[in-house]
Every structure is written in C-alpha cells, then in structure tokens.
Coordinates of C-alpha atoms and ligand atoms in Angstrom, one line a residue:
X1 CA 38.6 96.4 100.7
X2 CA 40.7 99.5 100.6
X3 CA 43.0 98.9 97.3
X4 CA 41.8 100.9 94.3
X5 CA 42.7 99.1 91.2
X6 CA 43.1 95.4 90.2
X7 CA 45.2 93.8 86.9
X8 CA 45.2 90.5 86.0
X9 CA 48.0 88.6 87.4
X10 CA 50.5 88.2 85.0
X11 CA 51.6 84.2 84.3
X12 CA 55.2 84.4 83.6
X13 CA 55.7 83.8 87.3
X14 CA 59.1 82.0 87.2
X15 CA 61.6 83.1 89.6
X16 CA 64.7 85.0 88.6
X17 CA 68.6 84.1 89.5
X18 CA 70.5 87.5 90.3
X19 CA 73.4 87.4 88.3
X20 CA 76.7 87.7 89.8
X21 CA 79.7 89.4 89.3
X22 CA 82.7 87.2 88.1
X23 CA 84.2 86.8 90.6
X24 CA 81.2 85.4 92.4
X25 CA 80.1 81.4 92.0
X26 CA 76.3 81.0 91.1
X27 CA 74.0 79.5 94.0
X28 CA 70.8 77.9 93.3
X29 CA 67.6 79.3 94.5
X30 CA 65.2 77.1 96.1
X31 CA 62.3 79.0 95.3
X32 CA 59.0 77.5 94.3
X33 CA 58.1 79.3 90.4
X34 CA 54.4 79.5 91.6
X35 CA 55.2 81.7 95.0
X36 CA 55.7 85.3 94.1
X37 CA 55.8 87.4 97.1
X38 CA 55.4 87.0 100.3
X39 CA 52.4 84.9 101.8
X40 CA 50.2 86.3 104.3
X41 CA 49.6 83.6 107.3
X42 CA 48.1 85.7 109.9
X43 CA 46.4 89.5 110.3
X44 CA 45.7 90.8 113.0
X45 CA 42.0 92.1 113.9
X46 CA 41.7 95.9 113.4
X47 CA 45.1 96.5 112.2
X48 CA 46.4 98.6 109.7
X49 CA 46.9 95.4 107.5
X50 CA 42.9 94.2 108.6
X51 CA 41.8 97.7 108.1
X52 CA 43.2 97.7 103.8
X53 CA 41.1 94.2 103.5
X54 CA 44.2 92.4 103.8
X55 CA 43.7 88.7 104.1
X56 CA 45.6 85.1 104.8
X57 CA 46.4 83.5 101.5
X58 CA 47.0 86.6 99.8
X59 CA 50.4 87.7 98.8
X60 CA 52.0 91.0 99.2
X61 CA 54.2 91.3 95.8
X62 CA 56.3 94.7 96.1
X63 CA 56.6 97.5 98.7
X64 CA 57.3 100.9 98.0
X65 CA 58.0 99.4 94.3
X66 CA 60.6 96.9 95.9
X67 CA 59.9 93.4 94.7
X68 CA 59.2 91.8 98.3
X69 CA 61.6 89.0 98.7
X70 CA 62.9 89.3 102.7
X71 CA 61.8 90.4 105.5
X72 CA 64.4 92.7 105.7
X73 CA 63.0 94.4 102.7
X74 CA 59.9 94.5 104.6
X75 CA 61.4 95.8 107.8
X76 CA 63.2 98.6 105.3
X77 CA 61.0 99.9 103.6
X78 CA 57.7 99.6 106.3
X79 CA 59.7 101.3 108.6
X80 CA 57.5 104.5 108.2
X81 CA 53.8 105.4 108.7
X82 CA 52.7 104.5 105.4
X83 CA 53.8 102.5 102.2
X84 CA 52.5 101.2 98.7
X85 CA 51.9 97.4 98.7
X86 CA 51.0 95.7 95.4
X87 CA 48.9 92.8 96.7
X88 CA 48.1 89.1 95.2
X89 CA 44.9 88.1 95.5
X90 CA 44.3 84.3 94.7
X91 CA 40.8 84.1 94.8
X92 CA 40.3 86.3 91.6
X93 CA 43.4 86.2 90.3
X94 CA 44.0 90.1 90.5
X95 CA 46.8 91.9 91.7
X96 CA 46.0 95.4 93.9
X97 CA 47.4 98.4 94.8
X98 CA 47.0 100.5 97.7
X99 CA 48.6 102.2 100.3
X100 CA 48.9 100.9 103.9
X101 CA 49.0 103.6 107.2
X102 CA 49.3 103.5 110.8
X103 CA 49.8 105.2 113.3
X104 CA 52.6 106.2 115.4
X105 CA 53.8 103.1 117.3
X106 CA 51.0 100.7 115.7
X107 CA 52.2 97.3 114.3
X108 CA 51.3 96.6 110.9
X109 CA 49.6 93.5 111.9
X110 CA 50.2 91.0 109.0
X111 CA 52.5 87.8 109.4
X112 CA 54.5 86.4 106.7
X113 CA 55.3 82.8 106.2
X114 CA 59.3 82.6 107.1
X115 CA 62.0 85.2 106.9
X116 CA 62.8 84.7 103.5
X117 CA 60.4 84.6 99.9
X118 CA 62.2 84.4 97.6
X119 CA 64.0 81.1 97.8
X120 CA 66.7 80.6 100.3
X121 CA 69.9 80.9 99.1
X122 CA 71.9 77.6 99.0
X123 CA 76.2 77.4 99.9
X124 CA 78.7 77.6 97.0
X125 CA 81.1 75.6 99.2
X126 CA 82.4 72.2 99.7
X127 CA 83.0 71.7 103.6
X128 CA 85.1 68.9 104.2
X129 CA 83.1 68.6 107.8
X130 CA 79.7 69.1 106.2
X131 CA 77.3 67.3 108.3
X132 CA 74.8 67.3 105.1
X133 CA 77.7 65.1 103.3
X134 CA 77.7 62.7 106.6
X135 CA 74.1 62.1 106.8
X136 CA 72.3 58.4 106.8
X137 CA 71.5 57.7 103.1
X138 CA 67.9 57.1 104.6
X139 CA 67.8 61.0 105.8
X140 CA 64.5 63.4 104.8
X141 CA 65.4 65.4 102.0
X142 CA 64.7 68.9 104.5
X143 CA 68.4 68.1 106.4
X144 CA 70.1 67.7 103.3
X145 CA 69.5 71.5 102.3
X146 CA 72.7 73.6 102.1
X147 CA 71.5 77.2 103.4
X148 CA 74.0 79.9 103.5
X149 CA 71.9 83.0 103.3
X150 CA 73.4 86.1 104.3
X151 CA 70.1 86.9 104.9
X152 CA 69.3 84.6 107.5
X153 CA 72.4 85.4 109.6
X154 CA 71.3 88.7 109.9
X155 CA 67.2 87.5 110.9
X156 CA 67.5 84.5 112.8
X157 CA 71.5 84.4 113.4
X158 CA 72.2 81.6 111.0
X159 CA 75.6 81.1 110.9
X160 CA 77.1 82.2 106.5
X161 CA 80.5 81.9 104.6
X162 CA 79.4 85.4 102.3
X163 CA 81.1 83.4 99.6
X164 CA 77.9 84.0 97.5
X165 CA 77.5 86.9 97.8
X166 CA 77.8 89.4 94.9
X167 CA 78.9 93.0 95.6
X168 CA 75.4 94.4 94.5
X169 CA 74.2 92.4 97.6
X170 CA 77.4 93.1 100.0
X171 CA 76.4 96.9 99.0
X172 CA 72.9 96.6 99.9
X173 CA 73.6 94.5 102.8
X174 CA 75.8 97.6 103.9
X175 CA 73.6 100.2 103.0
X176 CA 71.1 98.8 105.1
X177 CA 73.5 98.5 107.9
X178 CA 72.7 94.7 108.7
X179 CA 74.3 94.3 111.8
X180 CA 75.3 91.9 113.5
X181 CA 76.0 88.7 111.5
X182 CA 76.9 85.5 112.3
X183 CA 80.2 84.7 109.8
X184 CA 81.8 80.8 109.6
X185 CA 85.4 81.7 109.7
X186 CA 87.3 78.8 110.3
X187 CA 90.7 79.4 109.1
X188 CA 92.6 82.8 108.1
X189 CA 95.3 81.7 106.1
X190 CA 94.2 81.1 102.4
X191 CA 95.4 77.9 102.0
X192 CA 93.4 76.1 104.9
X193 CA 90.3 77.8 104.7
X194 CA 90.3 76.5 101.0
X195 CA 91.5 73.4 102.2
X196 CA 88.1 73.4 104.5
X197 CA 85.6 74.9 102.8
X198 CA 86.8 74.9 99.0
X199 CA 87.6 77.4 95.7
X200 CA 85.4 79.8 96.8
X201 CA 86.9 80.7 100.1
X202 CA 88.3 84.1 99.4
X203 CA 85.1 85.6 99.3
X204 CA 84.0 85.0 102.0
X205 CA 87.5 86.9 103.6
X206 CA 86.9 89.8 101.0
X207 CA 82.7 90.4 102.2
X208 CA 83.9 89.6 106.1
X209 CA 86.4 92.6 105.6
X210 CA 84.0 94.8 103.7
X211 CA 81.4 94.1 106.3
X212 CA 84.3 95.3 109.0
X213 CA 85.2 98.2 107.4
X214 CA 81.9 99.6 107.6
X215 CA 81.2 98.8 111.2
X216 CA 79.0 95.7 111.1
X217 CA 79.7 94.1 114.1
X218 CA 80.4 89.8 113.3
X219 CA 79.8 87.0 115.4
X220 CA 82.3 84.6 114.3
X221 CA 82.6 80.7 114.2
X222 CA 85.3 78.2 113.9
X223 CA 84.5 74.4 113.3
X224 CA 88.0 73.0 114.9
X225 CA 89.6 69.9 112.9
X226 CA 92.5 68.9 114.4
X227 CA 95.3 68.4 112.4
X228 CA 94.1 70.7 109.6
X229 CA 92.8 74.1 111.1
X230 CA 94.5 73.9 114.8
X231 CA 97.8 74.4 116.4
X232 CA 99.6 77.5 114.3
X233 CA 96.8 78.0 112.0
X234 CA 94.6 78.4 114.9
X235 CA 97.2 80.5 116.7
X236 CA 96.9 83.0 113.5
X237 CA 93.2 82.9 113.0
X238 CA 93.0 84.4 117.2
X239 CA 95.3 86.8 116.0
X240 CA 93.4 87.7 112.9
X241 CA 90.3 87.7 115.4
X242 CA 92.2 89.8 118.3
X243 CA 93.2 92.6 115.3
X244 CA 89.2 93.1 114.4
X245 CA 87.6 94.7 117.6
X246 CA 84.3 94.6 114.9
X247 CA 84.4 90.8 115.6
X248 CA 82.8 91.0 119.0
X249 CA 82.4 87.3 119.7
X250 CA 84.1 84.2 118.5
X251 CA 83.2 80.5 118.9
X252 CA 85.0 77.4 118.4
X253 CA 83.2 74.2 117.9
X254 CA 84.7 70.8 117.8
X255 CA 84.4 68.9 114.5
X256 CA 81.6 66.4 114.8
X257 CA 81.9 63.5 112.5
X258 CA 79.1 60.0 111.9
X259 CA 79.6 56.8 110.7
X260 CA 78.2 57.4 107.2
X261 CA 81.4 59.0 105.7
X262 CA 85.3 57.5 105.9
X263 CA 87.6 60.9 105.9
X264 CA 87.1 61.4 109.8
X265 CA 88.1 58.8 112.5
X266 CA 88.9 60.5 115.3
X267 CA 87.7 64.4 117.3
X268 CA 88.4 66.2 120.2
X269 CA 85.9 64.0 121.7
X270 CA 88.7 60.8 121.9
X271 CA 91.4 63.3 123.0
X272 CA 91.8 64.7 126.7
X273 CA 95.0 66.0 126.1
X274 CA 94.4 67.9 122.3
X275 CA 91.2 69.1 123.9
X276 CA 92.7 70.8 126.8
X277 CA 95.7 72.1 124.2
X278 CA 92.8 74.3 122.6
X279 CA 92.1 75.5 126.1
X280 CA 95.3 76.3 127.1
X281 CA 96.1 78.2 123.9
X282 CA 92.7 80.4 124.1
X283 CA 93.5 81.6 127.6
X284 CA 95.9 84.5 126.8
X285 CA 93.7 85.7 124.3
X286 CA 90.9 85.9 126.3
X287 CA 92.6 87.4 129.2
X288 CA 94.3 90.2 126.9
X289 CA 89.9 90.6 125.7
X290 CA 89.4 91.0 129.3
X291 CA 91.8 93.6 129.2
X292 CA 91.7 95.7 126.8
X293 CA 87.6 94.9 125.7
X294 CA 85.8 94.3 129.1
X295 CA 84.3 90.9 127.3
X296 CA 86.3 87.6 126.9
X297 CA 85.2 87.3 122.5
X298 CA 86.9 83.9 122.4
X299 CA 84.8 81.3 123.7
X300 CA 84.7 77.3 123.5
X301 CA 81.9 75.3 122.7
X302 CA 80.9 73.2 126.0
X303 CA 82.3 70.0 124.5
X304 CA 85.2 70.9 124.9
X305 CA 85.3 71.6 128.2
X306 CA 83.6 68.1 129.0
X307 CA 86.0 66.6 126.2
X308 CA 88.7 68.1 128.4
X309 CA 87.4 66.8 131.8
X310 CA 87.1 70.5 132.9
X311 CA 84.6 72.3 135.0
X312 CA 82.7 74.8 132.1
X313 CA 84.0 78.6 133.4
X314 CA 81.8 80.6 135.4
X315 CA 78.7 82.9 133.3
X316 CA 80.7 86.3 133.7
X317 CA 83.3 85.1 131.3
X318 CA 80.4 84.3 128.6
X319 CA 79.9 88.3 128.1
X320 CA 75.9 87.9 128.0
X321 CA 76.0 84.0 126.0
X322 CA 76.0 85.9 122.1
X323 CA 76.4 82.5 120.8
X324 CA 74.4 80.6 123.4
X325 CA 72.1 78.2 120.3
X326 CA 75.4 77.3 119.0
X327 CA 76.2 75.5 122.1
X328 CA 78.2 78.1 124.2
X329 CA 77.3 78.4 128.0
X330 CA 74.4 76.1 127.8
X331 CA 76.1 73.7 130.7
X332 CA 77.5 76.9 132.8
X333 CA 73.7 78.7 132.3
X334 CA 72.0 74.7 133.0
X335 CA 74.7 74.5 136.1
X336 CA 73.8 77.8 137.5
X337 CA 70.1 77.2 136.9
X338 CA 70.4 74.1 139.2
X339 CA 72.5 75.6 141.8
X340 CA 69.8 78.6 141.9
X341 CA 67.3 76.0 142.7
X342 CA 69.4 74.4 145.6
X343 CA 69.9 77.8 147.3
X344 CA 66.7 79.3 147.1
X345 CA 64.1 77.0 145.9
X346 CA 64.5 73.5 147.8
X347 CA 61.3 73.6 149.5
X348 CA 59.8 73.8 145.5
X349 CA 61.7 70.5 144.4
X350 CA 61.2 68.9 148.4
X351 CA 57.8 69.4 146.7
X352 CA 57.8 67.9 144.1
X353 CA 59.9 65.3 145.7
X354 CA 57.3 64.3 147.7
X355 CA 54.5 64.2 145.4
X356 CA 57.0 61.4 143.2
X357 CA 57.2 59.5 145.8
X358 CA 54.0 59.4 147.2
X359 CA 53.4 58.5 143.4
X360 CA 55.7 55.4 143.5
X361 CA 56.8 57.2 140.4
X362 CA 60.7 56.5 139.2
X363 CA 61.6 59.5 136.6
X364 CA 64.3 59.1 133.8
X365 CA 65.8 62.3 132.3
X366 CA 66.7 61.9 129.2
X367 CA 69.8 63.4 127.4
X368 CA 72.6 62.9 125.2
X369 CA 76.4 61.5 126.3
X370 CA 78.1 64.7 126.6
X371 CA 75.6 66.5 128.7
X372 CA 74.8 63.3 131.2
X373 CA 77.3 64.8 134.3
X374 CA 75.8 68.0 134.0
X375 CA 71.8 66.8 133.4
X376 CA 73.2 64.4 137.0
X377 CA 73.7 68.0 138.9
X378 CA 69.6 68.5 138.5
X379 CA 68.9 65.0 139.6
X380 CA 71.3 64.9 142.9
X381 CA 68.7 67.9 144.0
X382 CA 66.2 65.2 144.8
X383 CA 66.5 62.8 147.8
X384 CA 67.3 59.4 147.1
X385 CA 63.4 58.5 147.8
X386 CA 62.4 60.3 144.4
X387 CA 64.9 57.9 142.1
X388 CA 65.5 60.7 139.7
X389 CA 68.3 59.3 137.2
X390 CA 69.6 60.5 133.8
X391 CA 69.3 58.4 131.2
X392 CA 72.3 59.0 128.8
X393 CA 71.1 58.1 124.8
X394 CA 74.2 56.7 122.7
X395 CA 73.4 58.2 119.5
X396 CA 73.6 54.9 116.9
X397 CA 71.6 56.4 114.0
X398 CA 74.7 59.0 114.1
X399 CA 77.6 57.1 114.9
X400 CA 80.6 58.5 114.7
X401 CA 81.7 60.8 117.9
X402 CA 77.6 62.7 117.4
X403 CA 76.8 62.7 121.2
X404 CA 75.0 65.8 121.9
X405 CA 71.0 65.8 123.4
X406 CA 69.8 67.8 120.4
X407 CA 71.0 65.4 118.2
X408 CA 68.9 62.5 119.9
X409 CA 67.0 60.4 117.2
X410 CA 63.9 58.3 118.2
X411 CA 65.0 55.3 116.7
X412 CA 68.1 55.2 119.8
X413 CA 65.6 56.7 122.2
X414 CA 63.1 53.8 121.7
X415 CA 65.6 51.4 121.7
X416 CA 67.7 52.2 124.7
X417 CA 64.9 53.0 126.6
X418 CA 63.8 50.1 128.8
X419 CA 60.7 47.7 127.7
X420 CA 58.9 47.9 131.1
X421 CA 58.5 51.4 131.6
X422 CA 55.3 51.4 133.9
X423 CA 55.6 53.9 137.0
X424 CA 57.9 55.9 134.9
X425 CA 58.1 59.6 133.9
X426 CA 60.2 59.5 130.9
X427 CA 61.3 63.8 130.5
X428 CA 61.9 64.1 127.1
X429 CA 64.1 67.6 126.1
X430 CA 62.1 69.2 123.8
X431 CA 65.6 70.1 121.3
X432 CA 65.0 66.4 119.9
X433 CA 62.0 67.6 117.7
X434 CA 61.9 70.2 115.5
X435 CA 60.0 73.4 114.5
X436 CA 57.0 70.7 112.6
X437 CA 57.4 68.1 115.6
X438 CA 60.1 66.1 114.0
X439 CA 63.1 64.0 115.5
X440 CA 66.1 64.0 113.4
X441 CA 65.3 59.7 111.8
X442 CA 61.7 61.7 110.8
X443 CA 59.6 60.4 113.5
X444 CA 56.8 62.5 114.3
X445 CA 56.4 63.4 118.5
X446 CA 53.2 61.9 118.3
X447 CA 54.7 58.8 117.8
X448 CA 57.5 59.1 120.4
X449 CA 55.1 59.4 122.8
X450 CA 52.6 57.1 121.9
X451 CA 55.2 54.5 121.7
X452 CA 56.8 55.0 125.4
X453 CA 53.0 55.2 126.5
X454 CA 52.5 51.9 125.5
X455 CA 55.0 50.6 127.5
X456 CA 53.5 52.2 130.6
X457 CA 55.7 55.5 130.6
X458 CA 53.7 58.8 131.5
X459 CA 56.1 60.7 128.8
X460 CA 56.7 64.4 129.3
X461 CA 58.4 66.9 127.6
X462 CA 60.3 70.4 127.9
X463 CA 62.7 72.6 127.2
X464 CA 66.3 71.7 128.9
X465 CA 65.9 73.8 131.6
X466 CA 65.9 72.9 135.4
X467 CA 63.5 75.4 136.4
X468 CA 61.4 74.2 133.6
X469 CA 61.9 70.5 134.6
X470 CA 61.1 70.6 137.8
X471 CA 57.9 72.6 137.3
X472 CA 57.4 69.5 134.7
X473 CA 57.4 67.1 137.1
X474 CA 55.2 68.5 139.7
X475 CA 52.4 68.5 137.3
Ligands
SF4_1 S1 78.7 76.1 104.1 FE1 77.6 74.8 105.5 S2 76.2 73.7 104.2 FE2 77.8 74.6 102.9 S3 79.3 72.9 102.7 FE3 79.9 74.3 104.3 S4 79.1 73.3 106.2 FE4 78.0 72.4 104.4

C-alpha cells in the first residue's frame, strides 16, 4: 500500500447543498448521505492507481485538496503526472493520503462509478411538455428523475436549462473552459420561454450568454409546441440563433405528448401541413449557414420530416450529425447505411438471404411507427424468398402521438406480436432496453426474450443499424 498515513473516517458524512446566489432557485441533490467521494469500480493491473494499493470499493475523497464530486474535477485536476488523493478505505474505516504518479502518456487506471458523485443535480423548472409529468402513474421511480446538470451536458451531452446554476458554478464552469454544452433553448422572447419552462427561465438566457461570451461553443435544442413557441416566436428564436456564431448546432424536436396528461391533444405528428411550415421556414436560415458558416446549424429532428411526408435531406447537410442521440440524421445515416449495402455488399445479404431460406425461417424487424418506411428500405434488400417484413409496434403503454422505436415498451411488443411465432426471427433494436437491461414498462430483456421464445421465436437483438442487422441474421 503506498499511502503514508491513515485517520479515522470522520461520521458527519451528510452531504452539503451549495448555496446560491439570490437570484438563483435551490435544486435538490440526490445524493446518498453515506457516499462521500467517488467509488472505485475497476483498477487496472499495474497502473499507477494498482501501483498506490488502490482498490474497488474504496473511495477517492479529494484531489489536490478538491473535494471529488465530478469527473470533471477529476479530469482537472489529474491532468498532470502526479496528484494528492485522500482515499476511503471501508474495510478499516481509515481515510489515506498519498500521492499518485505516472508517466508521460500512462492512464491512471482507476474507474469511477458514473460521471457525477455528488448527487445529480435535479431541474428548477416546470416544463409544460415534461415527459416526467406525462408518465403512466405505474412508472419506476428512475424515469421520473428531473436531471438538469450542467455537468452532465458537458460529460455525456445531456441536454440543461443553466437555470440552476449559481454564478460560483457559471465561473468555474468558465474557468474550466467546459466546452461544448448541450443548452434546451426553446423560446427567446421572455414571455414564452416562461410560458414553457416556468419563473426561472431567465437564467438560463443570462448563463447561455455568459457561456457565449466566453467562447464556449453550445449545442442548442428547441422542443417545438405549436401554437405556443412556433410561427413568429420561432421566426425570432432562428434569429437569436443566426446572431450567435458560438451556437454551432441547433435542433428542433417536435413536442411529444401520452395519454396520461389532458393539456396536449394534438403535435406535428397529426399535421402534414404545420409540419412542412416548420420546414419551409428553416430553409433560408440554413442556406444563409451554408453561406456564410460552411455547416447548415439548424436542423430538424427526423419526425418531422416523416410527419411532413418528406424524403430526410441528404448526410452533407447534417455537418458531421452533432446532435445525432437526439434524433437528428438517424433515418438519413440508417438510409445511407442500406443503400451502401445495395451497392457494394449484395453478395453479403444474397448470403444471408439464402441461408433464411434454406432455414424456412420468416424474420420480423421490429420498430416503432415513425421509423417503419425507412426500417422497409433494409427489408426490400432481400428477395421476396427471405420474407423479411417490418413489424411496426403502436406504442399503447404511451398513448398519446409517442411513436418512436426507442420508446418501444414490452408490454405492446408482446402484445402485438403474433402468438405463433415458430420459424420466426424476431430482431429486436437494442434502444428498447436500457443501460441495466430495462424496457421502458420495467421489464427486464431476460424476460422479453424468454417470453417470445416460448412462443417459438429465435429472438435476436442489436443495435439499429443495417450493417449490424444483417450480420445479425446470418448468425
Ligand atoms: S428541464 Fe427537463 S426535466 Fe425539468 S421540467 Fe423541463 S423537461 Fe422536465
């Protein structure tokens, strides 16, 4: 062990609220009082970490005398060859101190648990197209968590309001230069972002501008809800968007609404016309991006292109797909994936084409409403021989106009699904479960599969990919 003193850990271990200035509303902290630190899950053999008698189940407390509550405090302050650590030990009970070393290059080789240690940092707002608020009573408690940490935009590209943040942490967030971030922007004009998202709305306007003014570049996001934050007050949020160069890509998503809440009836999703409005009024802002930037910033969520009953544009106008996990380019990227595999890689899915057949084997593709014409395009590659259809999933556990694949629960899957499902490959996308294995009515994958199994389906699953899919089914 290469620490060289020990203390008793101390018990008052509670965790502590940062205080705010005034003008800042409180958030809660979801922090657990016994978790100090950060906990070790993994260290690597022979690494620096290994080498100091570092082990899982311990908990580094402080760096450099920095309490450690974030990664990002990690990242900052290991960022050189050595550091000071102050180290939990549970077995005894004993806190250590010692410094760490590498050299040049080397990896530290110890894995936290998460991104964040200190409790993440709930939202301050009140949405009025919250999804948490629109939720099935029945719903685990884990969806119903309101994150909107600043810190997580800027570590995993969560998207954040900054309307809880206090200046102490705007300044820290500048000092360190955390860049980019992802920023829910909604609306410009005062009135209809509090409108949307509630009192605390000009916060969020005052960090954003802060962040700006010092050069962190912002990925944007508008959640569109027609009648309140389209038409003119979209026209001036674009234009508050096209005078920031520091906002480098901006993405507007369609409001999405369930059964299990009465102030939404109605979305781009029942609206041709509306949704090919918000097309139609991107356009000259994108082509004046084009322009004058090189990169088209303002970009549409897929939906509405499918809402639209338009053809999703082509990947050069995606600049690189910034904001591809928020649902931007996903058809264009799945569209060219499959049209990749007709030019150049028919012999592979003739293949596997083949090998279905001589299976007697019928496969169903499974995916949500809105993707079912594009998830089509990777089933027309196969000869009619294969029977390779989509099955579209209406998504009843939802309700509402919720019709995306990643939103797929098992409850609808099972039910929709047909009883006799012997000879069948049932393709599952993997985006139904989450990180733990979960679908979104809490049913464990396990489950799903078992369940389909007994009905005769050999049940595979994968990411949405074509390339993937096919290499799925040839196995
Ligand atoms: S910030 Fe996010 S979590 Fe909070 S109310 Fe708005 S949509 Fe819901």
């Amino acid at each position: 062990m290469g620490f060289e003193e020990a203390d008793t850990m101390p018990q008052s271990s509670l965790p502590t609220v940062p205080q705010y200035a005034a003008s800042v509303a409180n958030y809660c902290a979801s922090r657990h009082p016994d978790a100090e630190g950060a906990l070790v899950i993994s260290v690597v053999p022979e690494s620096p970490a290994d080498d100091l008698g570092i082990e899982p189940g311990m908990r580094v407390l402080s760096v450099n005398g920095h309490e450690l509550t974030d990664m990002i405090v990690w990242l900052w302050e290991t960022d050189d060859l050595e550091a000071d650590l102050e180290v939990f030990d549970p077995r005894d009970n004993t806190v250590a101190r010692a410094t760490i070393e590498r050299f040049p290059g080397e990896e530290w080789g110890v894995e936290f648990d998460g991104a964040v240690f200190d409790g993440m940092r709930t939202c301050v707002n009140a949405c009025i197209f919250c999804f948490m608020n629109m939720l099935p009573k029945e719903s685990r408690d884990s969806l119903s968590i309101r994150d909107d940490d600043y810190r997580l935009s800027f570590l995993q590209g969560n998207f954040v309001t900054l309307t809880n943040m206090s200046d102490a942490e705007v300044d820290d967030a500048i000092g360190k230069m955390l860049s980019p971030m992802n920023v829910s922007l909604h609306a410009i004009n005062p009135e209809c972002r509090r409108k949307l998202i509630g009192r605390n709305a000009p916060r969020g306007i005052e960090v954003l501008e802060r962040f700006l003014d010092a050069g962190i570049e912002i990925h944007a996001q508008i959640v569109l809800c027609p009648g309140i934050n389209d038409g003119d007050e979209l026209l001036a949020t674009l234009e508050y968007v096209e005078q920031h160069p520091g906002i480098t890509s901006l993405a507007i998503v369609p409001l999405g609404f369930t059964k299990h809440q009465k102030r939404f009836t109605t979305s781009y999703s029942d609206d041709v016309e509306g949704s090919r409005a918000v097309v139609k009024l991107l356009e000259p802002f994108q082509e004046r991006a084009r322009a004058t930037r090189g990169c088209t910033v303002f970009q549409l969520a897929d939906e509405f292109y499918v809402d639209a009953e338009l053809d999703v544009p082509p990947a050069e106008t995606y600049d690189g797909f910034p904001q591809f996990y928020d649902g931007i380019g996903m058809l264009r990227s799945f569209l060219d994936e499959v049209e990749e595999l007709r030019c150049s890689h028919m012999d592979d899915v003739e293949r596997v084409g083949e090998y279905l057949s001589q299976r007697d084997a019928s496969v169903i593709v499974v995916c949500g409403e809105a993707a079912q014409r594009t998830f089509d395009a990777f089933c027309a590659l196969f000869s009619s021989n294969a029977q390779v259809l989509t099955q579209a999933i209406k998504n009843e556990y939802f309700g509402g106009n919720v019709n995306v694949t990643g939103l797929i629960c098992a409850c609808d899957l099972l039910a929709q699904l047909p009883e006799d499902l012997s000879s069948a490959i049932v393709l599952i996308p993997e985006v139904i479960y989450n990180y733990d294995g979960l679908t979104l009515d809490g049913e464990t994958r396990e489950f799903v599969e078992r369940s389909l199994a007994a009905r005769g389906a050999c049940v595979k699953t994968c990411v949405s990919s074509p390339y993937k899919m096919l290499d799925e089914l040839g196995e």
